[in-house]
Amino acid sequence: MKKLMRSFMSETTCHGFSHIYRSKSLFMKGFWTISLLVLMLTFWFSVLTLFAEFLERKIISQTTTERADMTGLQIPSLIICNRNFFSMKKLQSGAGPERETQGLNPCQASHSPSDFGLDSNASSYLMLMAGNPILAKTNLSEEDQAVLRQADLAVRNVLWQRNLTLSQLINALSYTCEELIASCMHNFNYLKGSECCKYYVHTETQLGLCHMYVSRPESRQVLNGEYMGVSLYLSVPEDDVPDLSRHILDMTKVTKFGLQMTVTSNLTYPNLAVVSQGTTVTPGAHTSIALQLTEINEEKVKTPIDVWEPPCIPAHSLDFRQDVGAFLDNNINCFDGIILRCFHEMCGCALYGMRLEDTPMCTLNETRDCYRLLFLELSKFMNTNAFDNLPAGDEDEVVLEKARQCIVYVHSECQNRRVCQHSEYDYTVTTSPIHPKIMDVIVQDLNIENASKVASVTVFFSTMDYTLIKLSRMSQEEVISDLGGYMGLCLGSSIITWIEIVIYKVTLIFTFFKAVTKVFLCKLQHSELESSFLKARNLQQNAQP
Ligand SMILES: *[C@@H]1O[C@H](CO)[C@@H](O)[C@H](O)[C@H]1NC(C)=O
Ligand SMILES: *[C@@H]1O[C@H](CO)[C@@H](O)[C@H](O)[C@H]1NC(C)=O
Ligand SMILES: *[C@@H]1O[C@H](CO)[C@@H](O)[C@H](O)[C@H]1NC(C)=O
Ligand SMILES: *[C@@H]1O[C@H](CO)[C@@H](O)[C@H](O)[C@H]1NC(C)=O
Ligand SMILES: *[C@@H]1O[C@H](CO)[C@@H](O)[C@H](O)[C@H]1NC(C)=O
Ligand SMILES: *[C@@H]1O[C@H](CO)[C@@H](O)[C@H](O)[C@H]1NC(C)=O
């Protein structure tokens, strides 16, 4: 046995042991033994930590700065909205010629273009129907309620007379793309307004009708510089802002006016994004929006051992124009998805900018009640007091419970569904006035109406560098390589050592077993001899007397 031990100590690939064995002096032997013990403890501690980390399945993020390759960077989606929602002229004068060409209202051709007859009270009411219910005045007096009823009647009247749906009416009162975009430059293509508008789709959002350029992979900026991205000349209509009614709207929430430009990724749900972010475009000035891209890659979050994790969703399969349900059902739009789905679930009707399927439009009363209840539950769910100042009412426990279940369900469905790759855009905005002389030339060249002012907007990447965030979970290969690292570093060993140890153990056990059997057999023989000897002695003793 000693021989075996000796051969193991001297021959093992774990060279710590051979040092102990080969050291001549007792001091060195002691030193090596202690060092080896400490290293072994370190090793086991590290290995246990490693396995604990591996089993935790935590998501690790790694941030690097990258430089775009020759194909450049993809230009984000751009959304142009009107903060005033409607055109004053259209409210007053009824049909503009654009409506028939846009095909929003085919029946209109048979009507003579007469007044819509919507006064400021009615248009503010319509603005509420189109926009976010947050804009509504909360503490309504008797007079306000009368105004509201009057406005409701006026809007219904117009809808009935003209045979329009609510969204048709809202769209008819908003600016068309051709009215807003005078010219644009995408990818060095200089286009006139009507041609630009082929790239823009009209989108019903919570800011009324907006026009959106949907970011596509083929539209890219390849060089840095202010005019290398998208340039737009917008015609901002002057003196066309509808009057707002203080009886209907909360005036503190409608302070922004004019055209607004929102920059988002093409995976962000635009209908709510326009409310939360955007830059107001100043007429007669140049607005430059310098972008900074952050790309988030979540492809490696699911490793082969994360069987419970759904596979990531490829970005190109998501398009809000084709399938809103799928577009919302992932962790990017989780919050918007909760609002949309649970609103539907609770009310059974839709808002102008928040339609999931073909459901009827909500009345203002329905909207307000559902919104309030939904946000009441949401604030409980998110543990915030953000919505505490919502007007109190007699809450129906059954409806609240329904909302609660819906929120929890939708949240659990969407929070773990990752999109493989998505982008976030940060931007800085600078505005500088355009010289009046240059302005005159531009106005002439672009053939813009007298009553409008020109606003120039450029959207571009100020640098071709971008931030890449890679999210991942620890894979089994990483564990193995880390294990190898610790083994080599602390013990100077490898898998071969472990095989050696196993062989040594087996041999040891075998030898030990053999030795024990031998001793046992010896003893057995010995005791047999002894007992026979005793027997013989007894016999002798018995025989003597
Ligand atoms: C809106 O309603 C208020 C209260 O009835 C009224 O004083 C006001 O004149 C109305 N506005 C218009 C433009 O009719
Ligand atoms: C609501 O309005 C009434 C008068 O119209 C006023 O007396 C009351 O204090 C207001 N309540 C709140 C919470 O503002
Ligand atoms: C109203 O419009 C719908 C389609 O939008 C049409 O089917 C219907 O006949 C119209 N009604 C009248 C009275 O014109
Ligand atoms: C959005 O951008 C991604 C990334 O380039 C692309 O794969 C996808 O097709 C785009 N979506 C649409 C609807 O164009
Ligand atoms: C909306 O609710 C108010 C009371 O909160 C009521 O007076 C009004 O008639 C309702 N309007 C409609 C159209 O149901
Ligand atoms: C614009 O204004 C000029 C002078 O102010 C006038 O001659 C011209 O006819 C106007 N054009 C339009 C389209 O109104």
PDB file of N, CA, C and O and ligand atoms in Angstrom, residues 125 145 149 152 156 363-365 368, ligand 5:
ATOM      1  N   TYR A 125     -63.874  68.516 -27.439  1.00  0.00           N
ATOM      2  CA  TYR A 125     -64.452  67.223 -27.105  1.00  0.00           C
ATOM      3  C   TYR A 125     -63.903  66.147 -28.034  1.00  0.00           C
ATOM      4  O   TYR A 125     -63.519  65.051 -27.603  1.00  0.00           O
ATOM      5  N   GLN A 145     -70.550  70.215 -17.422  1.00  0.00           N
ATOM      6  CA  GLN A 145     -71.266  69.017 -17.857  1.00  0.00           C
ATOM      7  C   GLN A 145     -72.259  69.336 -18.958  1.00  0.00           C
ATOM      8  O   GLN A 145     -72.422  68.550 -19.905  1.00  0.00           O
ATOM      9  N   ARG A 149     -72.245  67.772 -22.730  1.00  0.00           N
ATOM     10  CA  ARG A 149     -73.404  67.136 -23.380  1.00  0.00           C
ATOM     11  C   ARG A 149     -73.686  67.780 -24.730  1.00  0.00           C
ATOM     12  O   ARG A 149     -73.949  67.105 -25.719  1.00  0.00           O
ATOM     13  N   ASP A 152     -71.080  66.673 -27.194  1.00  0.00           N
ATOM     14  CA  ASP A 152     -71.342  65.291 -27.582  1.00  0.00           C
ATOM     15  C   ASP A 152     -72.428  65.253 -28.649  1.00  0.00           C
ATOM     16  O   ASP A 152     -72.304  64.558 -29.664  1.00  0.00           O
ATOM     17  N   ARG A 156     -72.016  63.961 -32.549  1.00  0.00           N
ATOM     18  CA  ARG A 156     -72.904  62.901 -33.047  1.00  0.00           C
ATOM     19  C   ARG A 156     -73.673  63.353 -34.285  1.00  0.00           C
ATOM     20  O   ARG A 156     -73.850  62.587 -35.234  1.00  0.00           O
ATOM     21  N   THR A 363     -67.383  55.413 -25.811  1.00  0.00           N
ATOM     22  CA  THR A 363     -67.875  56.761 -25.560  1.00  0.00           C
ATOM     23  C   THR A 363     -66.936  57.386 -24.542  1.00  0.00           C
ATOM     24  O   THR A 363     -66.131  56.694 -23.920  1.00  0.00           O
ATOM     25  N   LEU A 364     -67.065  58.689 -24.380  1.00  0.00           N
ATOM     26  CA  LEU A 364     -66.155  59.371 -23.468  1.00  0.00           C
ATOM     27  C   LEU A 364     -66.336  58.864 -22.039  1.00  0.00           C
ATOM     28  O   LEU A 364     -65.361  58.679 -21.306  1.00  0.00           O
ATOM     29  N   ASN A 365     -67.575  58.590 -21.673  1.00  0.00           N
ATOM     30  CA  ASN A 365     -67.832  58.075 -20.326  1.00  0.00           C
ATOM     31  C   ASN A 365     -67.147  56.736 -20.099  1.00  0.00           C
ATOM     32  O   ASN A 365     -66.501  56.530 -19.082  1.00  0.00           O
ATOM     33  N   ARG A 368     -63.345  57.153 -19.857  1.00  0.00           N
ATOM     34  CA  ARG A 368     -62.847  57.720 -18.619  1.00  0.00           C
ATOM     35  C   ARG A 368     -62.897  56.696 -17.490  1.00  0.00           C
ATOM     36  O   ARG A 368     -61.951  56.524 -16.749  1.00  0.00           O
TER      37      ARG A 368
HETATM   38  C1  LIG B   5     -71.750  60.342 -18.766  1.00  0.00           C
HETATM   39  O1  LIG B   5     -71.761  60.313 -17.355  1.00  0.00           O
HETATM   40  C2  LIG B   5     -72.390  61.436 -16.761  1.00  0.00           C
HETATM   41  C3  LIG B   5     -72.307  61.294 -15.263  1.00  0.00           C
HETATM   42  O2  LIG B   5     -71.031  60.964 -14.850  1.00  0.00           O
HETATM   43  C4  LIG B   5     -73.845  61.520 -17.210  1.00  0.00           C
HETATM   44  O3  LIG B   5     -74.439  62.669 -16.680  1.00  0.00           O
HETATM   45  C5  LIG B   5     -73.899  61.577 -18.737  1.00  0.00           C
HETATM   46  O4  LIG B   5     -75.220  61.556 -19.189  1.00  0.00           O
HETATM   47  C6  LIG B   5     -73.148  60.399 -19.330  1.00  0.00           C
HETATM   48  N1  LIG B   5     -73.097  60.548 -20.771  1.00  0.00           N
HETATM   49  C7  LIG B   5     -73.389  59.572 -21.605  1.00  0.00           C
HETATM   50  C8  LIG B   5     -73.285  59.897 -23.069  1.00  0.00           C
HETATM   51  O5  LIG B   5     -73.717  58.476 -21.233  1.00  0.00           O
END
